[in-house]
Short mmCIF file of C-alpha atoms in Angstrom, two decimals:
data_model
loop_
_atom_site.label_atom_id
_atom_site.label_comp_id
_atom_site.label_asym_id
_atom_site.label_seq_id
_atom_site.Cartn_x
_atom_site.Cartn_y
_atom_site.Cartn_z
CA MET I 1 50.11 -58.73 47.91
CA ALA I 2 49.36 -55.61 46.42
CA LYS I 3 46.50 -53.57 47.26
CA LYS I 4 44.84 -51.39 44.64
CA LYS I 5 42.13 -48.63 45.43
CA ILE I 6 40.09 -47.85 42.24
CA ASP I 7 37.75 -45.28 41.59
CA ILE I 8 36.19 -45.62 37.99
CA GLU I 9 33.97 -42.49 38.01
CA SER I 10 36.69 -40.15 39.26
CA ASN I 11 39.27 -41.75 37.05
CA ILE I 12 41.49 -42.26 40.02
CA ILE I 13 43.64 -45.10 40.60
CA ASP I 14 45.40 -45.82 43.83
CA THR I 15 47.97 -48.69 43.83
CA GLU I 16 49.72 -49.21 47.20
CA GLN I 17 52.46 -52.03 46.81
CA PHE I 18 53.54 -53.73 50.09
CA LEU I 19 56.22 -56.43 50.74
CA PRO I 20 55.33 -59.71 51.84
CA ASP I 21 55.39 -59.92 55.39
CA ASP I 22 58.40 -62.42 55.61
CA THR I 23 60.41 -59.84 53.76
CA GLU I 24 63.06 -57.82 55.27
CA ILE I 25 64.68 -54.77 54.50
CA SER I 26 68.34 -54.13 55.53
CA ASN I 27 69.34 -50.54 56.24
CA ASP I 28 72.05 -50.77 53.49
CA THR I 29 69.75 -51.60 50.60
CA ASN I 30 70.80 -49.58 47.58
CA GLU I 31 68.67 -47.48 45.47
CA ASN I 32 68.43 -50.37 43.08
CA ASP I 33 66.97 -52.70 45.40
CA LYS I 34 64.40 -49.94 46.58
CA ASP I 35 63.50 -49.42 43.17
CA SER I 36 62.92 -53.23 42.43
CA ILE I 37 60.82 -53.44 45.66
CA SER I 38 58.45 -50.50 44.61
CA GLN I 39 57.40 -52.50 41.13
CA PRO I 40 54.60 -54.62 40.95
CA GLN I 41 55.18 -57.86 42.21
CA SER I 42 53.39 -59.84 39.22
CA ILE I 43 52.31 -59.47 35.49
CA SER I 44 48.71 -60.16 36.45
CA ASP I 45 48.96 -56.82 38.53
CA ILE I 46 50.00 -55.05 35.59
CA GLU I 47 47.16 -56.27 33.58
CA ASP I 48 44.70 -55.47 36.03
CA ILE I 49 45.82 -51.86 36.08
CA GLU I 50 45.63 -51.55 32.12
CA GLU I 51 42.32 -53.10 32.33
CA ILE I 52 40.93 -50.60 34.39
CA GLU I 53 42.64 -47.59 32.58
CA ALA I 54 41.04 -49.19 29.21
CA ILE I 55 37.56 -48.85 31.38
CA ILE I 56 38.06 -45.41 32.29
CA ILE I 57 39.28 -44.23 29.01
CA ASN I 58 36.42 -45.84 27.48
CA ASN I 59 33.66 -44.02 29.78
CA ASN I 60 35.53 -40.56 28.92
CA VAL I 61 34.84 -41.44 25.13
CA LYS I 62 31.50 -42.29 25.91
CA LYS I 63 30.94 -39.33 27.95
CA LYS I 64 32.56 -37.11 25.40
CA HIS I 65 30.52 -38.73 22.43
CA ARG I 66 27.01 -38.22 24.61
CA ARG I 67 28.11 -34.60 25.14
CA ARG I 68 28.68 -34.15 21.25
CA ILE I 69 25.10 -35.53 20.69
CA ILE I 70 23.23 -33.46 23.13
CA ILE I 71 25.24 -30.26 21.59
CA GLY I 72 24.44 -31.35 17.93
CA ALA I 73 20.64 -31.86 18.81
CA VAL I 74 20.55 -28.32 20.29
CA MET I 75 22.32 -26.85 17.22
CA VAL I 76 19.93 -28.57 15.06
CA CYS I 77 16.89 -27.67 16.98
CA LEU I 78 18.37 -23.84 16.86
CA MET I 79 18.67 -24.15 13.25
CA ALA I 80 15.43 -25.36 12.67
CA ILE I 81 13.74 -22.61 14.81
CA GLY I 82 15.94 -20.05 12.88
CA VAL I 83 14.83 -21.61 9.43
CA ILE I 84 11.20 -21.59 10.38
CA SER I 85 11.60 -17.91 11.59
CA VAL I 86 12.92 -16.74 8.50
CA ILE I 87 10.14 -18.39 6.57
CA MET I 88 7.34 -16.85 8.67
CA THR I 89 8.95 -13.54 8.42
CA GLY I 90 9.24 -13.92 4.54
CA VAL I 91 5.51 -14.73 4.51
CA ASN I 92 4.47 -11.77 6.56
CA VAL I 93 6.34 -9.56 4.44
CA ALA I 94 5.15 -11.02 1.26
CA SER I 95 1.39 -10.73 2.54
CA LYS I 96 2.08 -7.09 3.35
CA LEU I 97 3.53 -6.36 -0.17
CA PHE I 98 0.63 -7.94 -1.78
CA ASP I 99 -2.17 -6.95 0.37
CA ASN I 100 -3.38 -3.49 -0.75
CA THR I 101 -6.56 -3.57 1.55
CA LYS I 102 -5.70 -0.30 3.17
CA GLU I 103 -4.90 1.38 -0.07
CA LYS I 104 -8.43 0.45 -1.73
CA GLN I 105 -10.11 1.58 1.42
CA LYS I 106 -8.36 4.79 1.11
CA PHE I 107 -9.58 5.30 -2.53
CA GLU I 108 -13.24 4.11 -1.57
CA ALA I 109 -13.51 7.13 1.02
CA LEU I 110 -11.66 9.62 -1.63
CA LEU I 111 -14.17 8.95 -4.35
CA ALA I 112 -17.42 8.19 -2.37
CA THR I 113 -18.95 11.73 -3.03
CA LEU I 114 -17.97 11.77 -6.79
CA VAL I 115 -19.27 8.02 -7.15
CA VAL I 116 -22.56 8.69 -5.66
CA ASN I 117 -23.59 11.00 -8.44
CA ASP I 118 -21.90 8.67 -11.29
CA PRO I 119 -20.10 11.11 -13.27
CA LEU I 120 -19.64 10.90 -16.86
CA PRO I 121 -16.26 9.80 -18.35
CA PHE I 122 -13.68 12.81 -18.98
CA GLU I 123 -9.97 13.18 -20.00
CA SER I 124 -9.39 16.18 -17.95
CA PRO I 125 -11.23 17.61 -14.96
CA GLU I 126 -11.89 20.60 -17.16
CA GLN I 127 -14.28 18.49 -19.38
CA ALA I 128 -16.45 17.24 -16.26
CA ASP I 129 -19.43 18.56 -15.13
CA GLN I 130 -18.25 21.66 -12.68
CA ASP I 131 -21.46 21.53 -10.42
CA LEU I 132 -20.81 17.74 -9.83
CA LEU I 133 -17.38 18.59 -8.83
CA LEU I 134 -18.52 21.13 -6.73
CA ALA I 135 -21.27 19.28 -5.09
CA SER I 136 -18.69 16.49 -4.56
CA SER I 137 -16.08 18.54 -2.82
CA VAL I 138 -18.80 20.21 -0.43
CA TRP I 139 -20.15 16.87 0.47
CA ALA I 140 -16.75 15.85 1.33
CA ALA I 141 -16.33 18.57 3.75
CA VAL I 142 -19.72 18.38 5.21
CA ILE I 143 -19.13 14.45 6.06
CA ASN I 144 -15.61 14.81 7.30
CA GLU I 145 -15.60 18.47 9.31
CA ASN I 146 -17.28 19.12 12.56
CA MET I 147 -19.94 21.44 11.12
CA GLU I 148 -20.90 22.73 14.42
CA GLN I 149 -17.69 24.81 14.66
CA PHE I 150 -18.87 26.90 11.72
CA GLU I 151 -21.24 30.24 11.81
CA LYS I 152 -24.97 29.52 11.34
CA ASN I 153 -27.52 31.78 9.56
CA ASP I 154 -30.99 32.68 10.68
CA PHE I 155 -32.55 29.81 8.88
CA GLY I 156 -30.34 27.58 10.90
CA GLN I 157 -28.24 26.62 8.08
CA THR I 158 -24.28 26.15 8.36
CA TYR I 159 -21.91 28.38 6.36
CA LEU I 160 -19.32 26.00 5.18
CA PRO I 161 -16.03 28.04 4.33
CA SER I 162 -15.12 27.90 0.49
CA VAL I 163 -11.45 26.88 1.80
CA GLU I 164 -12.93 24.02 3.57
CA VAL I 165 -14.57 23.02 -0.18
CA ASP I 166 -11.04 23.61 -1.96
CA LYS I 167 -9.24 21.21 0.87
CA TYR I 168 -11.30 18.33 -0.37
CA PHE I 169 -11.47 19.09 -4.11
CA THR I 170 -7.39 19.34 -3.86
CA LYS I 171 -7.37 15.79 -2.24
CA VAL I 172 -9.09 14.37 -5.19
CA PHE I 173 -7.82 16.65 -8.20
CA GLY I 174 -4.63 18.09 -6.96
CA THR I 175 -3.75 21.59 -7.67
CA GLN I 176 -3.98 21.27 -11.42
CA PHE I 177 -6.69 23.86 -11.48
CA THR I 178 -9.36 25.38 -8.81
CA LEU I 179 -12.58 25.55 -8.56
CA GLU I 180 -15.04 28.58 -9.37
CA HIS I 181 -17.06 29.01 -6.62
CA ARG I 182 -20.99 29.51 -6.89
CA SER I 183 -24.58 28.64 -6.20
CA PHE I 184 -25.32 25.37 -7.65
CA THR I 185 -28.01 22.22 -7.15
CA ASP I 186 -27.12 18.86 -6.35
CA GLN I 187 -30.30 16.32 -6.71
CA GLU I 188 -32.83 19.21 -6.45
CA VAL I 189 -31.25 20.29 -3.16
CA GLU I 190 -29.66 24.04 -3.61
CA PHE I 191 -26.60 25.13 -2.24
CA GLU I 192 -26.10 28.98 -1.94
CA TYR I 193 -22.72 30.25 -2.04
CA ASN I 194 -22.38 33.78 -0.06
CA GLU I 195 -19.59 35.78 -1.94
CA GLU I 196 -19.48 38.25 1.09
CA LYS I 197 -18.75 35.39 3.80
CA LYS I 198 -16.93 33.33 0.75
CA ALA I 199 -18.90 30.50 2.35
CA TYR I 200 -21.71 27.81 1.48
CA ALA I 201 -25.08 27.86 3.08
CA ILE I 202 -25.46 24.37 3.84
CA PRO I 203 -29.26 23.20 3.95
CA GLN I 204 -30.50 20.77 6.44
CA THR I 205 -30.73 17.51 4.50
CA SER I 206 -29.40 14.22 4.35
CA PHE I 207 -26.63 12.88 2.17
CA PRO I 208 -27.66 12.27 -1.70
CA THR I 209 -28.57 8.74 -2.71
CA GLY I 210 -26.78 6.83 -5.27
CA PHE I 211 -23.84 4.26 -6.27
CA THR I 212 -21.25 3.24 -3.54
CA PRO I 213 -17.75 2.78 -4.60
CA LYS I 214 -16.18 -0.67 -4.06
CA VAL I 215 -12.56 -0.35 -5.59
CA GLU I 216 -12.03 -3.86 -7.27
CA LYS I 217 -8.07 -3.41 -8.17
CA ILE I 218 -5.49 -1.00 -8.56
CA LYS I 219 -3.15 -1.02 -11.22
CA ARG I 220 0.13 0.87 -11.58
CA LYS I 221 0.78 2.17 -15.29
CA GLY I 222 4.19 4.14 -15.28
CA LYS I 223 3.57 7.24 -13.26
CA ASP I 224 -0.33 6.61 -12.89
CA LYS I 225 -2.65 4.25 -11.05
CA VAL I 226 -5.57 2.90 -13.03
CA VAL I 227 -8.19 2.53 -9.99
CA THR I 228 -10.87 0.11 -11.08
CA VAL I 229 -14.17 1.14 -8.98
CA GLY I 230 -17.03 -1.14 -8.87
CA TYR I 231 -20.53 1.02 -8.62
CA ILE I 232 -22.67 -0.83 -5.88
CA SER I 233 -26.39 -0.46 -6.61
CA PRO I 234 -28.13 2.03 -4.77
CA ALA I 235 -31.26 0.85 -2.56
CA ILE I 236 -34.75 0.95 -4.69
CA SER I 237 -36.14 2.94 -2.33
CA TRP I 238 -35.34 4.69 1.20
CA SER I 239 -36.80 1.74 3.10
CA ASP I 240 -34.63 -0.88 1.41
CA VAL I 241 -31.07 -1.78 1.88
CA SER I 242 -28.98 -2.12 -1.11
CA ASP I 243 -27.94 -5.93 -1.81
CA GLY I 244 -24.46 -5.14 -2.33
CA SER I 245 -24.49 -6.08 -6.23
CA ILE I 246 -22.11 -4.28 -8.78
CA SER I 247 -23.77 -2.28 -11.70
CA LYS I 248 -20.72 -1.70 -13.73
CA TYR I 249 -17.07 -0.98 -13.41
CA VAL I 250 -15.24 2.29 -14.03
CA ASP I 251 -11.49 3.06 -14.28
CA TYR I 252 -10.38 6.17 -12.24
CA VAL I 253 -6.91 7.45 -13.54
CA PHE I 254 -4.69 9.12 -10.93
CA GLN I 255 -1.46 10.67 -12.24
CA LYS I 256 1.72 11.45 -10.09
CA GLN I 257 1.85 14.87 -9.21
CA GLY I 258 4.88 15.67 -6.32
CA LYS I 259 4.49 13.42 -3.48
CA ASN I 260 0.54 12.79 -3.99
CA TYR I 261 -1.90 11.55 -6.70
CA ALA I 262 -4.55 13.36 -8.36
CA LEU I 263 -7.51 12.18 -10.34
CA VAL I 264 -6.79 13.11 -14.31
CA ALA I 265 -9.56 11.11 -16.08
CA ILE I 266 -12.42 8.97 -15.47
CA ARG I 267 -12.74 6.05 -18.30
CA GLU I 268 -15.00 3.10 -19.08
CA SER I 269 -13.38 -0.09 -17.79
CA ALA I 270 -12.46 -3.00 -19.51
CA MET I 271 -13.74 -4.99 -16.36
CA LYS I 272 -17.18 -6.10 -17.11
CA VAL I 273 -19.86 -7.22 -14.35
CA GLU I 274 -20.63 -10.37 -16.85
CA GLN I 275 -16.83 -11.27 -16.52
CA VAL I 276 -17.04 -11.56 -12.66
CA ALA I 277 -20.23 -13.31 -12.83
CA LYS I 278 -18.31 -15.98 -15.03
#
């Protein structure tokens, strides 16, 4: 009978053919006889082998199909992750483009010493109250500079160099015109200018009281930036704290000069407190 060794998992078929025990082969058996002896002895043997081969082929097809499913699932996951990443990146970029909080804070710090005195509208800095411009520039230097580094007089007053005042004036108004340095009074506090030292004698006093700026919006108009500033009401007395309410809105118009912007006008704003309240 024919003996068959079958390993379906490794796809190996080892078929050994043997002659019946009572079959004798003579030495002079010709090649044709040998070929006939090596062939399967019955049709059932052939059918068994074909069935086994079909099973193996079917298993291989299933394995390949499973691999394709796994690979497809992995690819779908990777594509989904990629799409989510692109969407999140787009959202972050869009939020950064529309979020101008830092720019608003920059203008609030820049205008703080000017807004505190509630300047009247003007269409050119030359038309503005020059003492008010001097005061805003002096106070900006006092707040931002280390005053301990400067010389003091016999009364304990600090000499603030005029070049420091010019620096902060230029940050707001650019180089379109220069300050005329002289003695002036701000909120009943006298600032004496020493012509010889080219410096202001800064009295020992606190920062003046007044409005605090809150930038509501920044609108580009050609080369200009219109900064709408809300004036936060000051406290009623020194012992009180402001409730943060807006008294009015004022437009500060900045014009592009080189790489920077310079304040060229202050105008009444179309935005009204009543409109915001609604």
